[in-house]
Coordinates of C-alpha atoms and ligand atoms in Angstrom, one line a residue:
Chain A
M363 CA 111.0 166.8 8.3
R364 CA 109.7 163.3 8.6
Y365 CA 109.5 163.1 12.3
V366 CA 109.0 166.5 13.7
D367 CA 105.3 166.1 13.8
E368 CA 105.7 163.4 16.4
F369 CA 107.5 165.7 18.7
R370 CA 105.7 167.2 21.7
D371 CA 105.9 170.7 20.2
P372 CA 106.5 170.5 16.5
A373 CA 106.4 174.2 16.0
L374 CA 109.1 174.7 18.7
A375 CA 111.1 171.9 17.1
R376 CA 110.9 173.5 13.7
G377 CA 112.0 176.8 15.2
L378 CA 115.0 175.2 16.9
I379 CA 116.0 173.4 13.7
R380 CA 115.8 176.7 11.8
E381 CA 117.9 178.5 14.4
I382 CA 120.5 175.7 14.5
G383 CA 120.7 175.9 10.7
A384 CA 121.2 179.6 10.8
I385 CA 124.0 179.5 13.3
A386 CA 125.6 176.6 11.5
A387 CA 125.4 178.5 8.2
R388 CA 127.0 181.6 9.7
M389 CA 129.8 179.6 11.2
E390 CA 130.4 177.2 8.3
R391 CA 132.6 179.6 6.4
G392 CA 136.2 178.9 7.0
R393 CA 135.7 175.4 8.3
D394 CA 137.0 172.3 6.5
R395 CA 135.2 169.8 8.6
P396 CA 131.8 169.4 10.3
F397 CA 131.1 170.4 13.9
A398 CA 131.6 167.3 15.9
I399 CA 129.3 167.1 18.9
M400 CA 129.8 164.1 21.2
E401 CA 126.8 162.9 23.1
V402 CA 128.3 161.1 26.0
C403 CA 125.2 159.1 27.1
G404 CA 124.0 156.0 25.3
G405 CA 120.4 157.0 26.0
H406 CA 121.0 160.1 24.0
T407 CA 122.5 158.0 21.2
H408 CA 119.4 155.9 21.1
A409 CA 117.1 158.9 21.1
I410 CA 119.1 160.7 18.3
F411 CA 118.6 157.6 16.1
R412 CA 115.0 157.0 17.0
Y413 CA 114.0 160.5 16.1
G414 CA 116.3 160.7 13.1
L415 CA 117.8 163.9 14.4
E416 CA 120.8 163.8 12.2
D417 CA 118.6 163.8 9.2
L418 CA 116.8 166.9 10.4
L419 CA 120.0 168.9 11.0
P420 CA 122.4 170.6 8.6
D421 CA 125.1 168.4 7.2
V422 CA 127.8 170.4 9.0
I423 CA 126.6 169.0 12.3
E424 CA 127.8 165.6 13.1
F425 CA 127.0 163.6 16.3
V426 CA 129.8 161.5 17.6
H427 CA 128.5 158.8 19.8
G428 CA 130.4 158.6 23.0
P429 CA 131.4 155.9 25.4
G430 CA 128.5 156.3 27.8
C431 CA 127.0 152.9 27.5
P432 CA 128.4 150.9 30.4
V433 CA 127.6 147.6 28.8
C434 CA 129.5 148.5 25.7
V435 CA 132.8 149.4 27.4
L436 CA 132.9 146.2 29.5
P437 CA 136.2 144.4 28.5
M438 CA 136.1 140.8 27.5
G439 CA 138.3 139.8 30.4
R440 CA 135.7 141.1 32.9
V441 CA 133.0 139.1 31.2
D442 CA 135.3 136.0 31.5
D443 CA 135.7 136.8 35.2
C444 CA 131.9 136.9 35.6
V445 CA 131.6 133.6 33.9
A446 CA 134.3 132.1 36.1
I447 CA 132.4 133.3 39.2
A448 CA 129.1 132.2 37.9
E449 CA 130.4 128.7 37.1
R450 CA 131.2 128.0 40.8
P451 CA 128.7 125.5 42.1
E452 CA 127.9 127.5 45.3
V453 CA 127.2 130.7 43.4
I454 CA 124.0 132.3 42.2
F455 CA 125.2 135.0 39.9
A456 CA 122.7 137.9 39.6
T457 CA 122.9 140.4 36.7
F458 CA 121.0 143.0 34.9
G459 CA 119.6 141.6 31.7
D460 CA 121.6 144.0 29.5
A461 CA 124.9 142.2 30.5
M462 CA 123.7 138.7 29.6
R463 CA 124.7 138.7 26.0
V464 CA 128.0 140.6 26.1
P465 CA 130.6 138.3 24.6
G466 CA 133.5 137.0 26.7
S467 CA 136.4 135.2 25.2
R468 CA 135.0 131.9 26.1
K469 CA 131.3 132.6 26.4
S470 CA 128.7 135.1 27.5
L471 CA 126.7 134.9 30.7
L472 CA 123.8 133.7 28.7
A473 CA 125.8 130.8 27.3
A474 CA 127.1 130.1 30.8
K475 CA 123.5 129.8 32.0
A476 CA 122.6 127.5 29.1
D477 CA 125.6 125.4 30.2
G478 CA 124.2 125.0 33.7
A479 CA 125.6 128.0 35.7
D480 CA 123.0 129.5 38.0
V481 CA 122.8 132.9 36.4
R482 CA 119.7 135.0 37.3
M483 CA 118.5 138.1 35.6
V484 CA 117.5 140.7 38.2
Y485 CA 115.9 144.1 37.9
S486 CA 117.7 145.6 40.9
P487 CA 120.6 144.9 43.3
L488 CA 117.8 144.8 45.9
D489 CA 116.6 141.6 44.1
A490 CA 120.1 140.1 44.4
L491 CA 120.0 140.9 48.1
A492 CA 116.5 139.2 48.3
L493 CA 118.0 136.1 46.6
A494 CA 120.7 136.0 49.3
R495 CA 118.1 136.2 52.1
R496 CA 116.1 133.4 50.4
N497 CA 119.1 131.2 49.7
P498 CA 121.2 131.2 52.9
D499 CA 123.2 128.2 51.8
R500 CA 124.3 129.7 48.5
E501 CA 126.6 132.6 47.7
V502 CA 124.8 135.4 45.8
V503 CA 127.0 137.6 43.7
F504 CA 125.6 140.7 42.1
F505 CA 127.3 142.1 39.0
G506 CA 127.5 145.8 39.7
L507 CA 127.6 147.7 36.4
G508 CA 127.1 151.2 35.3
F509 CA 128.1 154.8 35.7
E510 CA 127.0 157.1 38.5
T511 CA 123.3 156.5 37.7
T512 CA 123.4 152.9 39.1
M513 CA 126.5 153.2 41.3
P514 CA 124.5 154.6 44.3
S515 CA 122.0 151.7 44.1
T516 CA 124.7 149.1 44.5
A517 CA 126.3 151.1 47.3
L518 CA 123.0 151.5 49.1
T519 CA 122.4 147.7 48.7
V520 CA 125.8 147.0 50.2
L521 CA 124.9 149.3 53.2
R522 CA 121.6 147.5 53.5
A523 CA 123.3 144.1 53.5
A524 CA 125.7 145.3 56.2
R525 CA 122.9 146.7 58.3
E526 CA 121.0 143.4 58.1
G527 CA 124.1 141.3 58.7
V528 CA 123.6 139.3 55.4
T529 CA 126.8 137.2 55.0
N530 CA 126.2 135.4 51.7
F531 CA 125.9 138.5 49.5
S532 CA 128.7 140.1 47.5
V533 CA 129.2 142.5 44.6
F534 CA 131.5 141.9 41.6
C535 CA 132.1 145.6 41.2
N536 CA 132.5 147.0 37.6
H537 CA 131.1 150.4 38.2
I538 CA 132.9 153.1 36.3
T539 CA 133.0 156.9 36.8
I540 CA 132.3 159.4 34.2
I541 CA 134.7 162.3 34.9
P542 CA 138.1 160.5 34.5
T543 CA 136.6 158.9 31.4
L544 CA 135.9 162.3 29.9
R545 CA 139.3 163.6 30.9
A546 CA 140.9 160.6 29.2
L547 CA 139.0 161.3 26.0
L548 CA 139.8 165.0 26.1
E549 CA 143.5 164.2 26.5
K550 CA 143.6 162.2 23.3
P551 CA 145.6 164.3 20.9
D552 CA 143.6 163.3 17.9
L553 CA 140.2 163.8 19.4
G554 CA 138.3 166.2 17.0
I555 CA 135.4 166.9 19.3
D556 CA 134.1 170.5 19.3
A557 CA 131.6 170.2 22.2
F558 CA 129.7 167.8 24.4
I559 CA 126.1 167.0 25.1
G560 CA 126.3 165.9 28.7
P561 CA 124.5 162.9 30.3
G562 CA 121.2 163.7 32.1
H563 CA 120.9 161.0 34.6
V564 CA 124.5 160.8 35.6
S565 CA 124.4 164.5 36.2
M566 CA 121.2 164.2 38.3
V567 CA 123.5 162.2 40.7
I568 CA 126.8 164.0 40.5
G569 CA 125.6 167.6 39.8
M570 CA 127.1 170.2 37.5
A571 CA 130.4 171.1 39.3
P572 CA 132.5 168.1 38.3
Y573 CA 132.3 169.0 34.6
R574 CA 133.8 172.5 35.0
F575 CA 137.3 171.3 34.0
I576 CA 136.0 170.6 30.5
A577 CA 135.4 174.3 29.9
E578 CA 138.1 175.6 32.1
E579 CA 141.0 173.3 31.1
F580 CA 140.0 172.2 27.7
G581 CA 138.0 175.1 26.4
K582 CA 135.1 172.9 25.3
P583 CA 131.4 173.7 25.8
M584 CA 129.1 171.1 27.4
V585 CA 125.3 171.2 27.8
V586 CA 123.7 168.6 30.1
S587 CA 120.6 167.5 28.2
G588 CA 117.3 165.7 28.7
F589 CA 116.1 162.9 26.5
E590 CA 113.2 164.3 24.5
P591 CA 114.0 165.3 20.9
I592 CA 113.2 168.9 21.9
D593 CA 115.7 168.7 24.7
L594 CA 118.4 167.5 22.4
L595 CA 117.7 170.2 19.8
Q596 CA 117.7 172.8 22.5
S597 CA 121.0 171.5 23.9
L598 CA 122.5 171.5 20.5
L599 CA 121.5 175.1 20.0
M600 CA 123.0 176.0 23.3
V601 CA 126.2 174.4 22.3
L602 CA 126.3 176.1 18.9
R603 CA 125.6 179.5 20.5
Q604 CA 128.6 179.0 22.8
L605 CA 130.8 178.0 19.8
E606 CA 129.6 181.0 17.8
E607 CA 130.3 183.4 20.7
G608 CA 133.6 181.7 21.3
R609 CA 132.6 180.8 24.9
A610 CA 133.1 177.5 26.7
A611 CA 130.8 176.9 29.6
I612 CA 129.0 174.1 31.3
E613 CA 125.3 174.7 31.0
N614 CA 122.2 172.8 32.2
Q615 CA 119.4 172.3 29.8
Y616 CA 117.8 169.6 32.0
A617 CA 117.5 171.7 35.2
R618 CA 114.0 170.3 35.8
V619 CA 115.6 167.0 36.7
V620 CA 119.3 167.8 37.3
P621 CA 119.9 170.0 40.4
D622 CA 123.2 171.8 40.2
A623 CA 124.3 170.2 43.4
G624 CA 123.3 166.6 42.3
N625 CA 121.9 164.2 44.8
P626 CA 123.7 164.4 48.2
Q627 CA 122.2 161.2 49.6
A628 CA 123.3 159.2 46.6
M629 CA 126.8 160.7 46.5
G630 CA 127.1 160.2 50.3
A631 CA 126.5 156.4 49.8
V632 CA 128.9 156.4 46.9
D633 CA 131.7 158.0 49.0
E634 CA 131.0 155.7 51.9
V635 CA 131.2 152.5 50.0
Y636 CA 133.6 152.9 47.1
E637 CA 137.2 154.0 46.5
L638 CA 138.8 154.6 43.1
R639 CA 140.8 151.9 41.6
P640 CA 144.3 153.0 40.4
T641 CA 143.3 152.0 36.9
F642 CA 140.5 150.2 35.1
E643 CA 140.4 148.5 31.7
W644 CA 137.9 149.6 29.1
R645 CA 136.9 147.8 26.0
G646 CA 138.3 149.8 23.1
L647 CA 139.7 152.6 25.2
G648 CA 142.5 150.7 27.1
S649 CA 143.3 151.4 30.7
I650 CA 142.0 154.7 32.1
A651 CA 143.5 155.8 35.4
Q652 CA 141.0 156.1 38.3
S653 CA 138.1 155.4 36.1
G654 CA 136.7 152.4 38.1
V655 CA 135.7 151.9 41.7
R656 CA 135.9 149.0 44.1
L657 CA 134.6 148.5 47.6
R658 CA 136.4 150.1 50.5
E659 CA 138.1 148.0 53.1
P660 CA 135.3 148.1 55.7
Y661 CA 133.0 146.5 53.1
A662 CA 135.6 143.9 52.0
Q663 CA 133.3 141.0 53.0
F664 CA 130.9 142.2 50.3
D665 CA 133.6 142.3 47.6
A666 CA 133.4 139.3 45.3
E667 CA 136.9 140.0 44.0
R668 CA 138.2 139.4 47.5
R669 CA 135.9 136.6 48.3
F670 CA 136.6 134.5 45.2
A671 CA 139.8 134.2 43.4
V672 CA 139.0 136.1 40.2
P673 CA 141.2 135.2 37.3
E674 CA 141.5 138.8 36.1
V675 CA 143.1 138.0 32.8
Q676 CA 143.2 140.7 30.2
V677 CA 141.9 139.6 26.8
A678 CA 142.4 141.5 23.6
D679 CA 139.3 142.1 21.5
P680 CA 139.2 140.1 18.2
A681 CA 141.5 141.9 15.8
A682 CA 138.8 142.4 13.2
C683 CA 136.6 144.3 15.7
R684 CA 136.7 148.1 15.4
C685 CA 134.9 148.7 18.6
G686 CA 137.6 151.0 20.0
E687 CA 137.6 153.3 17.0
V688 CA 133.9 153.4 16.9
L689 CA 133.8 154.2 20.6
T690 CA 136.1 157.1 20.3
G691 CA 134.3 158.5 17.3
Q692 CA 137.1 157.8 14.8
M693 CA 135.0 155.3 12.8
K694 CA 131.4 155.0 11.9
P695 CA 129.9 151.7 12.9
W696 CA 129.0 150.7 9.3
A697 CA 132.7 151.1 8.4
C698 CA 133.6 148.2 10.6
P699 CA 134.1 145.1 8.4
M700 CA 132.1 143.0 10.9
F701 CA 129.1 145.3 10.9
G702 CA 125.9 143.5 10.0
T703 CA 127.7 140.4 8.8
A704 CA 129.7 138.7 11.5
C705 CA 128.3 141.1 14.1
T706 CA 124.6 141.6 14.5
P707 CA 122.4 142.2 17.6
E708 CA 121.4 138.5 17.5
A709 CA 125.0 137.4 17.5
P710 CA 127.1 140.3 18.7
L711 CA 130.8 140.1 18.3
G712 CA 131.5 143.4 20.0
A713 CA 129.7 144.9 22.9
L714 CA 128.5 148.0 20.9
M715 CA 126.1 145.6 19.2
V716 CA 124.6 144.3 22.4
S717 CA 122.8 147.1 24.1
S718 CA 120.2 149.3 22.3
E719 CA 122.3 152.2 23.6
G720 CA 125.4 150.9 21.8
S721 CA 126.0 152.9 18.6
C722 CA 126.4 149.8 16.4
A723 CA 123.1 148.3 17.5
A724 CA 121.5 151.7 17.0
Y725 CA 122.8 152.0 13.5
Y726 CA 121.7 148.5 12.8
Q727 CA 118.3 148.9 14.2
Y728 CA 117.6 152.2 12.5
G729 CA 119.6 151.3 9.4
G730 CA 116.5 151.6 7.2
M731 CA 116.4 155.3 7.7
R732 CA 120.1 155.6 6.9
Q733 CA 120.2 153.6 3.7
P734 CA 122.3 156.2 1.8
H735 CA 125.1 155.7 4.4
L736 CA 124.8 152.0 4.2
E737 CA 125.0 151.6 0.4
G738 CA 128.3 150.6 -0.8
V739 CA 129.2 149.1 2.6
A740 CA 127.2 145.9 2.6
Chain B
M954 CA 119.2 150.2 33.2
C955 CA 120.7 153.7 32.7
L956 CA 117.6 155.7 31.7
G957 CA 115.3 154.7 34.5
I958 CA 111.6 155.1 34.4
P959 CA 109.0 157.4 36.0
G960 CA 106.7 156.0 38.6
C961 CA 104.3 157.2 41.3
I962 CA 104.7 156.5 45.0
V963 CA 101.5 154.8 46.1
S964 CA 102.3 153.8 49.7
I965 CA 105.1 153.4 52.2
V966 CA 106.0 149.8 52.7
D967 CA 108.5 150.1 55.5
A968 CA 109.4 153.5 56.8
D969 CA 112.4 152.3 58.8
A970 CA 113.8 150.5 55.9
M971 CA 113.0 153.4 53.5
L972 CA 111.0 151.3 51.2
A973 CA 107.9 152.5 49.3
S974 CA 105.6 150.9 46.7
V975 CA 105.8 152.6 43.4
D976 CA 103.4 152.2 40.4
V977 CA 105.3 152.1 37.2
S978 CA 102.9 152.0 34.2
G979 CA 100.7 149.5 36.0
V980 CA 103.4 147.4 37.6
R981 CA 104.0 147.8 41.3
R982 CA 107.4 147.4 42.7
T983 CA 109.0 148.0 46.1
V984 CA 111.6 150.8 45.7
D985 CA 114.2 152.3 48.0
V986 CA 113.4 156.0 48.5
V987 CA 116.4 157.1 50.6
C988 CA 117.7 159.3 47.8
V989 CA 114.5 161.4 47.5
A990 CA 113.5 161.4 51.2
E991 CA 114.1 164.7 53.0
P992 CA 115.9 164.1 56.2
G993 CA 113.7 164.8 59.2
R994 CA 110.4 164.6 57.3
S995 CA 107.9 161.8 57.3
L996 CA 108.0 159.5 54.3
D997 CA 104.2 159.7 54.2
E998 CA 104.6 163.1 52.5
L999 CA 106.1 161.3 49.5
V1000 CA 102.9 159.3 48.8
G1001 CA 101.5 160.6 45.5
A1002 CA 104.9 162.0 44.4
W1003 CA 106.3 161.1 41.0
V1004 CA 109.9 159.8 40.9
L1005 CA 112.4 158.6 38.4
V1006 CA 113.2 155.0 39.3
H1007 CA 116.6 153.5 38.4
V1008 CA 117.1 149.8 39.1
G1009 CA 114.8 149.8 42.1
F1010 CA 115.9 153.2 43.6
A1011 CA 113.9 156.4 43.4
M1012 CA 116.7 158.9 42.3
S1013 CA 114.8 162.1 41.6
L1014 CA 111.5 163.8 42.3
I1015 CA 109.8 165.0 39.1
D1016 CA 106.5 166.6 38.4
E1017 CA 103.6 164.7 36.7
E1018 CA 104.0 166.5 33.4
E1019 CA 107.7 165.6 33.3
A1020 CA 106.8 162.0 34.2
A1021 CA 104.4 161.8 31.3
A1022 CA 106.8 163.3 28.8
T1023 CA 109.6 161.0 29.9
L1024 CA 107.4 158.0 29.6
K1025 CA 106.4 158.9 26.1
V1026 CA 110.0 159.1 25.0
L1027 CA 110.9 155.9 26.7
H1028 CA 108.0 154.2 25.0
E1029 CA 109.0 155.6 21.6
I1030 CA 112.5 154.4 21.9
G1031 CA 111.4 151.0 23.3
E1032 CA 113.1 151.5 26.7
A1033 CA 109.9 151.7 28.7
Q1034 CA 108.9 148.2 27.5
S1035 CA 112.2 146.6 28.3
E1036 CA 112.4 148.4 31.7
I1037 CA 108.9 147.2 32.7
E1038 CA 109.7 143.7 31.4
A1039 CA 112.9 143.7 33.4
M1040 CA 110.8 144.7 36.4
R1041 CA 108.3 142.0 35.8
T1042 CA 110.7 139.2 35.2
G1043 CA 113.6 140.3 37.3
S1044 CA 111.9 141.2 40.5
V1045 CA 112.5 138.7 43.3
E1046 CA 110.0 140.3 45.7
P1047 CA 106.5 139.6 44.4
F1048 CA 105.0 142.3 42.3
H1049 CA 101.3 143.1 42.1
P1050 CA 99.6 144.3 39.0
S1051 CA 97.9 147.5 40.1
T1052 CA 94.6 148.9 39.1
T1053 CA 95.6 152.6 39.2
H1054 CA 97.3 153.9 36.1
Ligands
LIG1581 S1 130.1 146.1 14.3 FE1 130.5 144.8 16.0 S2 132.7 144.4 15.9 FE2 132.3 146.2 14.6 S3 132.6 148.0 16.0 FE3 130.5 147.4 16.1 S4 130.3 146.1 17.8 FE4 132.5 146.2 17.3

């Protein structure tokens, strides 16, 4: 109980942990493997590590860290495309800082910048639009990245650019959508996941209804959760209760932020601006049908893929990288032979080591607490 | 980028363009508020409201207690610092350090 005292309500946390332990003990009999609970969101992954939740919970509960870190699932080929666009002399390439260090097959955006490409870190797509207004003689390309949490912001920026008649702004759209991704995971025959902790902020945008198929078609419980340790413990308890009672339902632990209907204005902008791509390539997961979006025809002038000839080559990850297995929960990060040696947060080989929400970076950063796991690996 | 950060709407910058000034832990930033605006109501009613800000867009109205709890977690996992840093260094429009906190 090293960390419980830091929690907002330590007594409540202890109570939740006790109750989780009691249910797990009742259910453990007759099981030959731990309960595998996948947290979909990279933010949850980070919080689980930071608060050492796994150490507070009975051994029969295992978190499987899901693919919900958009930086981590960006394939190398797309990074190469970014670099190719950024290296054009007329282009100012605007990106979130998170994407700067993701390795491409030639170089990262950071390396491209060092080599003279005009790459700018922006906080918001609105800043990219401001750069376009300020630099009318340049082409400003914004690197659109993320799930439904950031998807509306890019869409609303495109709508704003259209309203203002800005002609030197476009988006290299790499937004991905969560539902087909979860479906693809669930359809994997060897996926041993018992239940899901659902993403809070994606759900705040899309609402609860899109998740129903997880319970109805696949019989798995999901609880949409907040980010506080108490939230995560409560969500875990809700999941275990469902498992014990043999139910599968989609429940909302984070109702104080996530309305059941989502955010209609945000979804309206998303529907207006994007259409599904037939297929989109993910690092480690391969191609997933209808998992990515691109700009619709009426917004073609804002689509960097149509404005510039993008090479769009597919590049396989280095053979020694185990990012795919780690992403799907089949391998723990420290079991990758590159972990901590050839692949570190300072010099990442795989994208899971780049963002603090990636599970390899999280294991690496909080490795000190998990020494027992690491012994014998290094 | 994905988690966002709570901030308090301090003024409306441009009602037609749906832009408001939001104070995020002492950093002011112009934010798009279309996703939290109630159609047909004046934006002025939003002044003083707490919102979750994702990459320059207010995505959800939250209460003050939720804002404080969320900020605490974000600080503890280090995300608040990087978000505020991104806001400081990545904002193209000028930002003004604010006095309110
Ligand atoms: S340690 Fe590096 S190469 Fe190995 S799975 Fe993690 S990110 Fe990929």
